[in-house]
GROMACS .gro file of C-alpha atoms in nm:
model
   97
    1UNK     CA    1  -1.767  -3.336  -6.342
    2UNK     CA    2  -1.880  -3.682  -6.160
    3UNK     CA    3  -2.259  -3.617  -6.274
    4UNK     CA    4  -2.151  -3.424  -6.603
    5UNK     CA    5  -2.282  -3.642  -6.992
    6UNK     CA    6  -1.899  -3.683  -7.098
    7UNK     CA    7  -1.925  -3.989  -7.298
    8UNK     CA    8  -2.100  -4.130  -7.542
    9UNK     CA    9  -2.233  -4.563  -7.566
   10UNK     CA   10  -1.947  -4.633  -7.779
   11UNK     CA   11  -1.662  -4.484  -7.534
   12UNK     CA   12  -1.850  -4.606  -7.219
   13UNK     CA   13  -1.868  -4.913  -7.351
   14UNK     CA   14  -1.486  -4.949  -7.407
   15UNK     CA   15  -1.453  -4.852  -7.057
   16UNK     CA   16  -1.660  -5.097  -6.876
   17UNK     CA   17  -1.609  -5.370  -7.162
   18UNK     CA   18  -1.934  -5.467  -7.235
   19UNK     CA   19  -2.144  -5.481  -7.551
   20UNK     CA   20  -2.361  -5.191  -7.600
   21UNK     CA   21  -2.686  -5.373  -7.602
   22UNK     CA   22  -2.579  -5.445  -7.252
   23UNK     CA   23  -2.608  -5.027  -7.162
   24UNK     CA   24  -2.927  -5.018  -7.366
   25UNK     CA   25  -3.083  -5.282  -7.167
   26UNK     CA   26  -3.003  -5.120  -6.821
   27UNK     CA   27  -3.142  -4.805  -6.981
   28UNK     CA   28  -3.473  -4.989  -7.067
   29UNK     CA   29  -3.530  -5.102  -6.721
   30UNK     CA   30  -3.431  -4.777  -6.596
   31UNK     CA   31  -3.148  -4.897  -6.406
   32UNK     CA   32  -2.928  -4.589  -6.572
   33UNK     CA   33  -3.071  -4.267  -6.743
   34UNK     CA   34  -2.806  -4.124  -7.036
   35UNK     CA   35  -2.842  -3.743  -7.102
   36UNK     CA   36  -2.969  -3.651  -7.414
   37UNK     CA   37  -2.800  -3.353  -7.579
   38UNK     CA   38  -2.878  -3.260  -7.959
   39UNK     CA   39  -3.008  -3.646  -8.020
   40UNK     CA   40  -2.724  -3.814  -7.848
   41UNK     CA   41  -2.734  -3.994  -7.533
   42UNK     CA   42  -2.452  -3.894  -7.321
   43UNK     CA   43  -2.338  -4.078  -7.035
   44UNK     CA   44  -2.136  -3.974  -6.688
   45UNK     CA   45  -1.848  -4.129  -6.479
   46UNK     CA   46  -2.166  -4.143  -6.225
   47UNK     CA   47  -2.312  -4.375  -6.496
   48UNK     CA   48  -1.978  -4.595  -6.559
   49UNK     CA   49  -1.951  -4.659  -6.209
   50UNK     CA   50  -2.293  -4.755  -6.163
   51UNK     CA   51  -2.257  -4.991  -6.460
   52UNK     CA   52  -1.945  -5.152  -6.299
   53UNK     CA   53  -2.191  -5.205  -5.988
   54UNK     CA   54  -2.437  -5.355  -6.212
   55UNK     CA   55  -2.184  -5.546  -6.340
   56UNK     CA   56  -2.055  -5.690  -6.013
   57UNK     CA   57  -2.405  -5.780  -5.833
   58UNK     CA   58  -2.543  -5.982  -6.166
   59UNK     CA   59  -2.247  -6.163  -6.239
   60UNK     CA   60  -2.043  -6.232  -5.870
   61UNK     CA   61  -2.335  -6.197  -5.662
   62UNK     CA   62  -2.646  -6.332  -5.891
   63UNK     CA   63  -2.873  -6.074  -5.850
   64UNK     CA   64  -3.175  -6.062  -6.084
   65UNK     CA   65  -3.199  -5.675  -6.292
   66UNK     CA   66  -3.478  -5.676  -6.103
   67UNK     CA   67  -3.347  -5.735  -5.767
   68UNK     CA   68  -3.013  -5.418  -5.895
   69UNK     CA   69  -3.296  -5.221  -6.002
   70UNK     CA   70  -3.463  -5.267  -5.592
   71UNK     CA   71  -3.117  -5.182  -5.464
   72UNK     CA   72  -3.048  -4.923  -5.672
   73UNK     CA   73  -3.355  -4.763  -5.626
   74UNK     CA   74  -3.291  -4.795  -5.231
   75UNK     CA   75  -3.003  -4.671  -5.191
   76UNK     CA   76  -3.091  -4.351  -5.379
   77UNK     CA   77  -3.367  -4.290  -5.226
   78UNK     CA   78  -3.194  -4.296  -4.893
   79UNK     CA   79  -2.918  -4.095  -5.079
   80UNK     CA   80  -2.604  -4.317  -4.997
   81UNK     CA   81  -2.328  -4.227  -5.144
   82UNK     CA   82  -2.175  -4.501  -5.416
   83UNK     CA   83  -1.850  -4.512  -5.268
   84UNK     CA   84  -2.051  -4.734  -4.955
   85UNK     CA   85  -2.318  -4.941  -5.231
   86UNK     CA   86  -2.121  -5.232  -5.189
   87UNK     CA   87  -2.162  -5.272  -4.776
   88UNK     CA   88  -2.558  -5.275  -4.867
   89UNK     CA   89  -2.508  -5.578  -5.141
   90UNK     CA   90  -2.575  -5.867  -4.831
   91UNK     CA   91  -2.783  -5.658  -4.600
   92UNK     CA   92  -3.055  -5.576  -4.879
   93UNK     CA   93  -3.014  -5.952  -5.021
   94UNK     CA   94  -3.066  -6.121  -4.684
   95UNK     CA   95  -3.360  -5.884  -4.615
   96UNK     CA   96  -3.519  -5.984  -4.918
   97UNK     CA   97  -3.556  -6.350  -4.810
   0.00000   0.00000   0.00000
Protein backbone atom coordinates (compact mmCIF):
# COMPACT_ATOMS: atom_id res chain seq x y z
CA UNK A 1 0.00 0.00 0.00
CA UNK A 2 3.07 2.47 1.00
CA UNK A 3 4.40 2.34 -2.79
CA UNK A 4 0.76 1.86 -4.27
CA UNK A 5 -0.58 5.40 -6.98
CA UNK A 6 -3.60 6.17 -4.46
CA UNK A 7 -3.94 9.76 -5.05
CA UNK A 8 -4.19 12.03 -7.46
CA UNK A 9 -2.23 16.12 -7.57
CA UNK A 10 -5.32 17.59 -6.36
CA UNK A 11 -5.77 15.23 -3.09
CA UNK A 12 -1.95 15.13 -2.48
CA UNK A 13 -1.86 18.47 -2.61
CA UNK A 14 -4.52 19.00 0.16
CA UNK A 15 -2.48 16.73 2.16
CA UNK A 16 0.85 18.29 2.17
CA UNK A 17 -0.69 21.92 1.63
CA UNK A 18 1.08 23.12 -1.10
CA UNK A 19 0.14 24.49 -4.51
CA UNK A 20 0.24 22.03 -7.22
CA UNK A 21 2.79 23.73 -9.32
CA UNK A 22 4.88 23.02 -6.32
CA UNK A 23 4.43 18.82 -7.07
CA UNK A 24 4.91 19.55 -10.75
CA UNK A 25 8.12 21.21 -10.20
CA UNK A 26 9.63 18.35 -8.01
CA UNK A 27 8.37 16.10 -10.79
CA UNK A 28 10.36 18.15 -13.42
CA UNK A 29 13.56 17.83 -11.62
CA UNK A 30 12.86 14.35 -10.94
CA UNK A 31 12.85 14.69 -7.35
CA UNK A 32 9.35 12.49 -7.32
CA UNK A 33 8.01 10.21 -10.22
CA UNK A 34 3.82 10.03 -10.14
CA UNK A 35 2.40 6.79 -11.74
CA UNK A 36 0.64 7.17 -14.74
CA UNK A 37 -2.51 5.07 -15.09
CA UNK A 38 -5.06 5.72 -18.08
CA UNK A 39 -3.52 9.52 -18.50
CA UNK A 40 -3.52 10.37 -14.88
CA UNK A 41 -0.63 10.79 -12.72
CA UNK A 42 -1.14 9.02 -9.55
CA UNK A 43 0.78 9.58 -6.58
CA UNK A 44 1.73 7.24 -3.28
CA UNK A 45 1.93 7.83 0.55
CA UNK A 46 5.78 6.98 -0.47
CA UNK A 47 5.43 10.19 -2.58
CA UNK A 48 3.58 12.44 0.23
CA UNK A 49 6.14 11.65 2.58
CA UNK A 50 8.89 12.38 0.39
CA UNK A 51 7.23 15.71 -0.42
CA UNK A 52 6.96 16.54 3.33
CA UNK A 53 10.89 15.82 3.30
CA UNK A 54 11.25 18.09 0.47
CA UNK A 55 9.35 20.34 2.21
CA UNK A 56 11.36 20.37 5.43
CA UNK A 57 15.10 20.50 3.92
CA UNK A 58 14.16 23.69 1.45
CA UNK A 59 12.36 25.62 3.81
CA UNK A 60 13.97 24.79 7.68
CA UNK A 61 17.18 23.66 6.48
CA UNK A 62 17.86 25.83 3.06
CA UNK A 63 18.77 23.31 0.88
CA UNK A 64 18.91 24.13 -2.86
CA UNK A 65 16.37 21.39 -5.18
CA UNK A 66 19.47 20.67 -6.30
CA UNK A 67 21.27 19.89 -3.22
CA UNK A 68 17.31 17.46 -2.10
CA UNK A 69 17.68 16.08 -5.42
CA UNK A 70 21.82 14.91 -4.29
CA UNK A 71 20.35 13.60 -1.05
CA UNK A 72 17.63 12.03 -2.34
CA UNK A 73 19.37 10.40 -4.88
CA UNK A 74 21.93 9.14 -2.05
CA UNK A 75 20.06 7.82 0.12
CA UNK A 76 18.26 5.62 -2.43
CA UNK A 77 20.89 4.48 -3.88
CA UNK A 78 22.25 3.21 -0.62
CA UNK A 79 18.59 2.09 0.00
CA UNK A 80 17.92 3.78 3.48
CA UNK A 81 14.86 3.52 4.59
CA UNK A 82 12.79 7.09 4.93
CA UNK A 83 11.88 6.59 8.35
CA UNK A 84 16.07 7.42 9.09
CA UNK A 85 16.36 10.42 5.95
CA UNK A 86 16.33 12.92 8.45
CA UNK A 87 19.70 11.67 10.57
CA UNK A 88 21.49 12.08 6.95
CA UNK A 89 20.13 15.94 6.54
CA UNK A 90 23.67 17.38 8.48
CA UNK A 91 25.99 14.56 7.64
CA UNK A 92 25.41 14.92 3.72
CA UNK A 93 25.27 18.94 4.17
CA UNK A 94 28.55 19.16 6.09
CA UNK A 95 30.14 16.73 3.59
CA UNK A 96 29.24 18.85 0.86
CA UNK A 97 31.37 21.80 2.09
Amino acid sequence: MYNTPIMTLGILTLYVNVHPNTVKRYVKYGLIKPCEVKNLKLYSIKDLNKICFILFLTKEKFYRLKEAKELLDFLEKEKIKQKHYIFYVEKFKKNKK
